[in-house]
PDB file of C-alpha atoms in Angstrom:
ATOM      1  CA  GLN A   1      30.022  -8.833 102.881  1.00 81.00           C
ATOM      2  CA  VAL A   2      28.897  -9.192  99.278  1.00 90.00           C
ATOM      3  CA  GLN A   3      25.642 -10.851  98.283  1.00 94.00           C
ATOM      4  CA  LEU A   4      24.987 -12.032  94.743  1.00 96.00           C
ATOM      5  CA  VAL A   5      21.461 -12.355  93.404  1.00 95.00           C
ATOM      6  CA  GLU A   6      20.838 -14.160  90.122  1.00 96.00           C
ATOM      7  CA  SER A   7      17.764 -13.904  87.942  1.00 96.00           C
ATOM      8  CA  GLY A   8      16.630 -14.728  84.435  1.00 97.00           C
ATOM      9  CA  GLY A   9      16.454 -18.486  84.532  1.00 97.00           C
ATOM     10  CA  GLY A  10      13.459 -20.455  83.391  1.00 97.00           C
ATOM     11  CA  LEU A  11      12.096 -22.981  80.939  1.00 98.00           C
ATOM     12  CA  VAL A  12      13.015 -22.515  77.301  1.00 98.00           C
ATOM     13  CA  GLN A  13      12.669 -24.649  74.198  1.00 98.00           C
ATOM     14  CA  PRO A  14      15.740 -26.002  72.408  1.00 98.00           C
ATOM     15  CA  GLY A  15      17.168 -23.317  70.179  1.00 98.00           C
ATOM     16  CA  GLY A  16      15.846 -20.566  72.396  1.00 98.00           C
ATOM     17  CA  SER A  17      17.658 -17.851  74.327  1.00 98.00           C
ATOM     18  CA  LEU A  18      17.923 -16.636  77.892  1.00 98.00           C
ATOM     19  CA  ARG A  19      19.715 -13.765  79.558  1.00 98.00           C
ATOM     20  CA  LEU A  20      20.900 -14.347  83.098  1.00 98.00           C
ATOM     21  CA  SER A  21      21.624 -11.454  85.400  1.00 98.00           C
ATOM     22  CA  CYS A  22      23.663 -11.271  88.586  1.00 97.00           C
ATOM     23  CA  VAL A  23      23.673  -8.199  90.769  1.00 96.00           C
ATOM     24  CA  ALA A  24      26.082  -7.782  93.641  1.00 94.00           C
ATOM     25  CA  SER A  25      25.193  -5.853  96.746  1.00 92.00           C
ATOM     26  CA  GLY A  26      27.984  -3.983  98.409  1.00 80.00           C
ATOM     27  CA  SER A  27      31.048  -2.491  96.828  1.00 78.00           C
ATOM     28  CA  ILE A  28      33.147  -4.365  94.294  1.00 84.00           C
ATOM     29  CA  SER A  29      36.612  -3.016  93.697  1.00 84.00           C
ATOM     30  CA  GLY A  30      40.156  -4.024  92.972  1.00 88.00           C
ATOM     31  CA  ARG A  31      41.085  -7.062  90.949  1.00 92.00           C
ATOM     32  CA  TYR A  32      38.394  -9.691  90.678  1.00 93.00           C
ATOM     33  CA  VAL A  33      36.726 -12.143  88.368  1.00 96.00           C
ATOM     34  CA  MET A  34      32.985 -12.526  88.062  1.00 96.00           C
ATOM     35  CA  GLY A  35      31.690 -15.620  86.432  1.00 96.00           C
ATOM     36  CA  TRP A  36      28.897 -18.026  85.758  1.00 98.00           C
ATOM     37  CA  TYR A  37      29.062 -21.668  86.725  1.00 98.00           C
ATOM     38  CA  ARG A  38      26.512 -24.401  86.293  1.00 98.00           C
ATOM     39  CA  GLN A  39      25.727 -27.704  87.925  1.00 98.00           C
ATOM     40  CA  ALA A  40      23.551 -30.364  86.376  1.00 97.00           C
ATOM     41  CA  PRO A  41      22.094 -33.216  88.450  1.00 93.00           C
ATOM     42  CA  GLY A  42      24.761 -35.772  89.252  1.00 95.00           C
ATOM     43  CA  LYS A  43      27.545 -33.671  87.784  1.00 96.00           C
ATOM     44  CA  GLN A  44      30.225 -31.392  89.148  1.00 97.00           C
ATOM     45  CA  ARG A  45      29.900 -27.655  89.033  1.00 97.00           C
ATOM     46  CA  GLU A  46      31.645 -26.285  85.962  1.00 97.00           C
ATOM     47  CA  LEU A  47      32.690 -22.918  84.620  1.00 98.00           C
ATOM     48  CA  VAL A  48      30.497 -21.478  81.899  1.00 98.00           C
ATOM     49  CA  ALA A  49      32.037 -18.040  81.445  1.00 98.00           C
ATOM     50  CA  GLY A  50      34.030 -15.474  83.357  1.00 98.00           C
ATOM     51  CA  ILE A  51      35.010 -11.839  83.044  1.00 97.00           C
ATOM     52  CA  SER A  52      37.800 -10.115  84.909  1.00 95.00           C
ATOM     53  CA  SER A  53      37.900  -6.624  86.340  1.00 93.00           C
ATOM     54  CA  GLY A  54      40.067  -5.761  83.343  1.00 93.00           C
ATOM     55  CA  GLY A  55      37.476  -7.032  80.902  1.00 93.00           C
ATOM     56  CA  THR A  56      39.145 -10.277  79.874  1.00 96.00           C
ATOM     57  CA  THR A  57      36.631 -13.011  79.147  1.00 97.00           C
ATOM     58  CA  ASP A  58      36.851 -16.782  79.215  1.00 97.00           C
ATOM     59  CA  TYR A  59      34.352 -19.399  78.091  1.00 98.00           C
ATOM     60  CA  ALA A  60      33.868 -23.120  78.316  1.00 97.00           C
ATOM     61  CA  GLU A  61      34.362 -24.734  74.936  1.00 97.00           C
ATOM     62  CA  SER A  62      30.838 -26.120  75.012  1.00 95.00           C
ATOM     63  CA  VAL A  63      29.280 -22.634  75.091  1.00 96.00           C
ATOM     64  CA  LYS A  64      31.900 -20.417  73.443  1.00 96.00           C
ATOM     65  CA  SER A  65      29.990 -19.864  70.199  1.00 95.00           C
ATOM     66  CA  ARG A  66      26.622 -19.525  71.903  1.00 97.00           C
ATOM     67  CA  CYS A  67      27.141 -17.392  74.990  1.00 97.00           C
ATOM     68  CA  THR A  68      28.323 -13.889  75.774  1.00 98.00           C
ATOM     69  CA  ILE A  69      29.292 -12.630  79.205  1.00 98.00           C
ATOM     70  CA  SER A  70      29.212  -8.916  79.912  1.00 97.00           C
ATOM     71  CA  ARG A  71      29.255  -6.596  82.896  1.00 94.00           C
ATOM     72  CA  ASP A  72      28.005  -3.233  84.009  1.00 92.00           C
ATOM     73  CA  SER A  73      30.430  -1.956  86.610  1.00 89.00           C
ATOM     74  CA  ALA A  74      28.198   0.948  87.550  1.00 90.00           C
ATOM     75  CA  LYS A  75      25.454  -1.499  88.506  1.00 91.00           C
ATOM     76  CA  ASN A  76      27.761  -4.161  89.996  1.00 91.00           C
ATOM     77  CA  ALA A  77      26.159  -6.550  87.555  1.00 94.00           C
ATOM     78  CA  VAL A  78      27.237  -9.331  85.247  1.00 96.00           C
ATOM     79  CA  TYR A  79      25.126 -10.881  82.529  1.00 98.00           C
ATOM     80  CA  LEU A  80      25.167 -14.090  80.530  1.00 98.00           C
ATOM     81  CA  GLN A  81      23.420 -14.096  77.182  1.00 98.00           C
ATOM     82  CA  MET A  82      22.793 -17.675  76.089  1.00 98.00           C
ATOM     83  CA  ASN A  83      21.609 -18.483  72.585  1.00 98.00           C
ATOM     84  CA  SER A  84      20.856 -21.690  70.696  1.00 98.00           C
ATOM     85  CA  LEU A  85      20.205 -23.452  73.966  1.00 98.00           C
ATOM     86  CA  LYS A  86      20.403 -27.228  74.095  1.00 97.00           C
ATOM     87  CA  PRO A  87      18.897 -29.748  76.510  1.00 97.00           C
ATOM     88  CA  GLU A  88      22.399 -30.378  77.859  1.00 96.00           C
ATOM     89  CA  ASP A  89      22.520 -26.763  79.011  1.00 98.00           C
ATOM     90  CA  THR A  90      19.919 -27.651  81.637  1.00 98.00           C
ATOM     91  CA  ALA A  91      21.406 -26.933  85.061  1.00 98.00           C
ATOM     92  CA  VAL A  92      21.379 -24.608  88.002  1.00 98.00           C
ATOM     93  CA  TYR A  93      23.450 -21.564  87.066  1.00 98.00           C
ATOM     94  CA  TYR A  94      25.454 -19.834  89.767  1.00 98.00           C
ATOM     95  CA  CYS A  95      27.113 -16.450  89.814  1.00 98.00           C
ATOM     96  CA  ARG A  96      30.514 -16.199  91.463  1.00 97.00           C
ATOM     97  CA  LEU A  97      32.636 -13.261  92.538  1.00 96.00           C
ATOM     98  CA  PHE A  98      36.273 -14.232  93.015  1.00 94.00           C
ATOM     99  CA  TYR A  99      38.921 -12.132  94.719  1.00 91.00           C
ATOM    100  CA  THR A 100      41.091 -14.883  96.227  1.00 87.00           C
ATOM    101  CA  PRO A 101      40.453 -18.569  97.015  1.00 87.00           C
ATOM    102  CA  ILE A 102      39.361 -17.645 100.510  1.00 89.00           C
ATOM    103  CA  ASN A 103      37.513 -14.510  99.464  1.00 90.00           C
ATOM    104  CA  THR A 104      34.922 -15.865  97.067  1.00 93.00           C
ATOM    105  CA  PHE A 105      31.188 -15.280  96.979  1.00 95.00           C
ATOM    106  CA  TRP A 106      28.426 -17.329  95.379  1.00 97.00           C
ATOM    107  CA  GLY A 107      24.845 -16.602  94.503  1.00 97.00           C
ATOM    108  CA  GLN A 108      21.965 -18.894  95.335  1.00 96.00           C
ATOM    109  CA  GLY A 109      21.574 -20.132  91.768  1.00 97.00           C
ATOM    110  CA  THR A 110      18.915 -19.918  89.099  1.00 97.00           C
ATOM    111  CA  GLN A 111      17.429 -22.909  87.287  1.00 98.00           C
ATOM    112  CA  VAL A 112      17.703 -23.138  83.517  1.00 98.00           C
ATOM    113  CA  THR A 113      15.703 -25.899  81.867  1.00 98.00           C
ATOM    114  CA  VAL A 114      15.896 -26.509  78.136  1.00 98.00           C
ATOM    115  CA  SER A 115      13.112 -28.797  77.016  1.00 97.00           C
ATOM    116  CA  SER A 116      10.394 -29.074  74.438  1.00 96.00           C
TER     117      SER A 116
END
């Protein structure tokens, strides 16, 4: 069983930056995708960015020019660097490890609040 633990969220002013981290316990191997999702109050959870085991990345259009996803395979970790943050980026950010639709793991989430 894999557990994902996120960290790095917090309160930041508009225009500021945050770096989210997600560390997976247990072994990660084979073909997978690790990603960041977010859910704002009253809205559906949405993809922010993902990175495959092969290194392919994908971003939501709303964050593509402002965010960078990266991973450290040796540490079983994935990171999300977010710059030029906007109030609409406020949400709970979740880390996800995807192998198959029935073999998917989620973290507990970390709150990001962008406000002056």
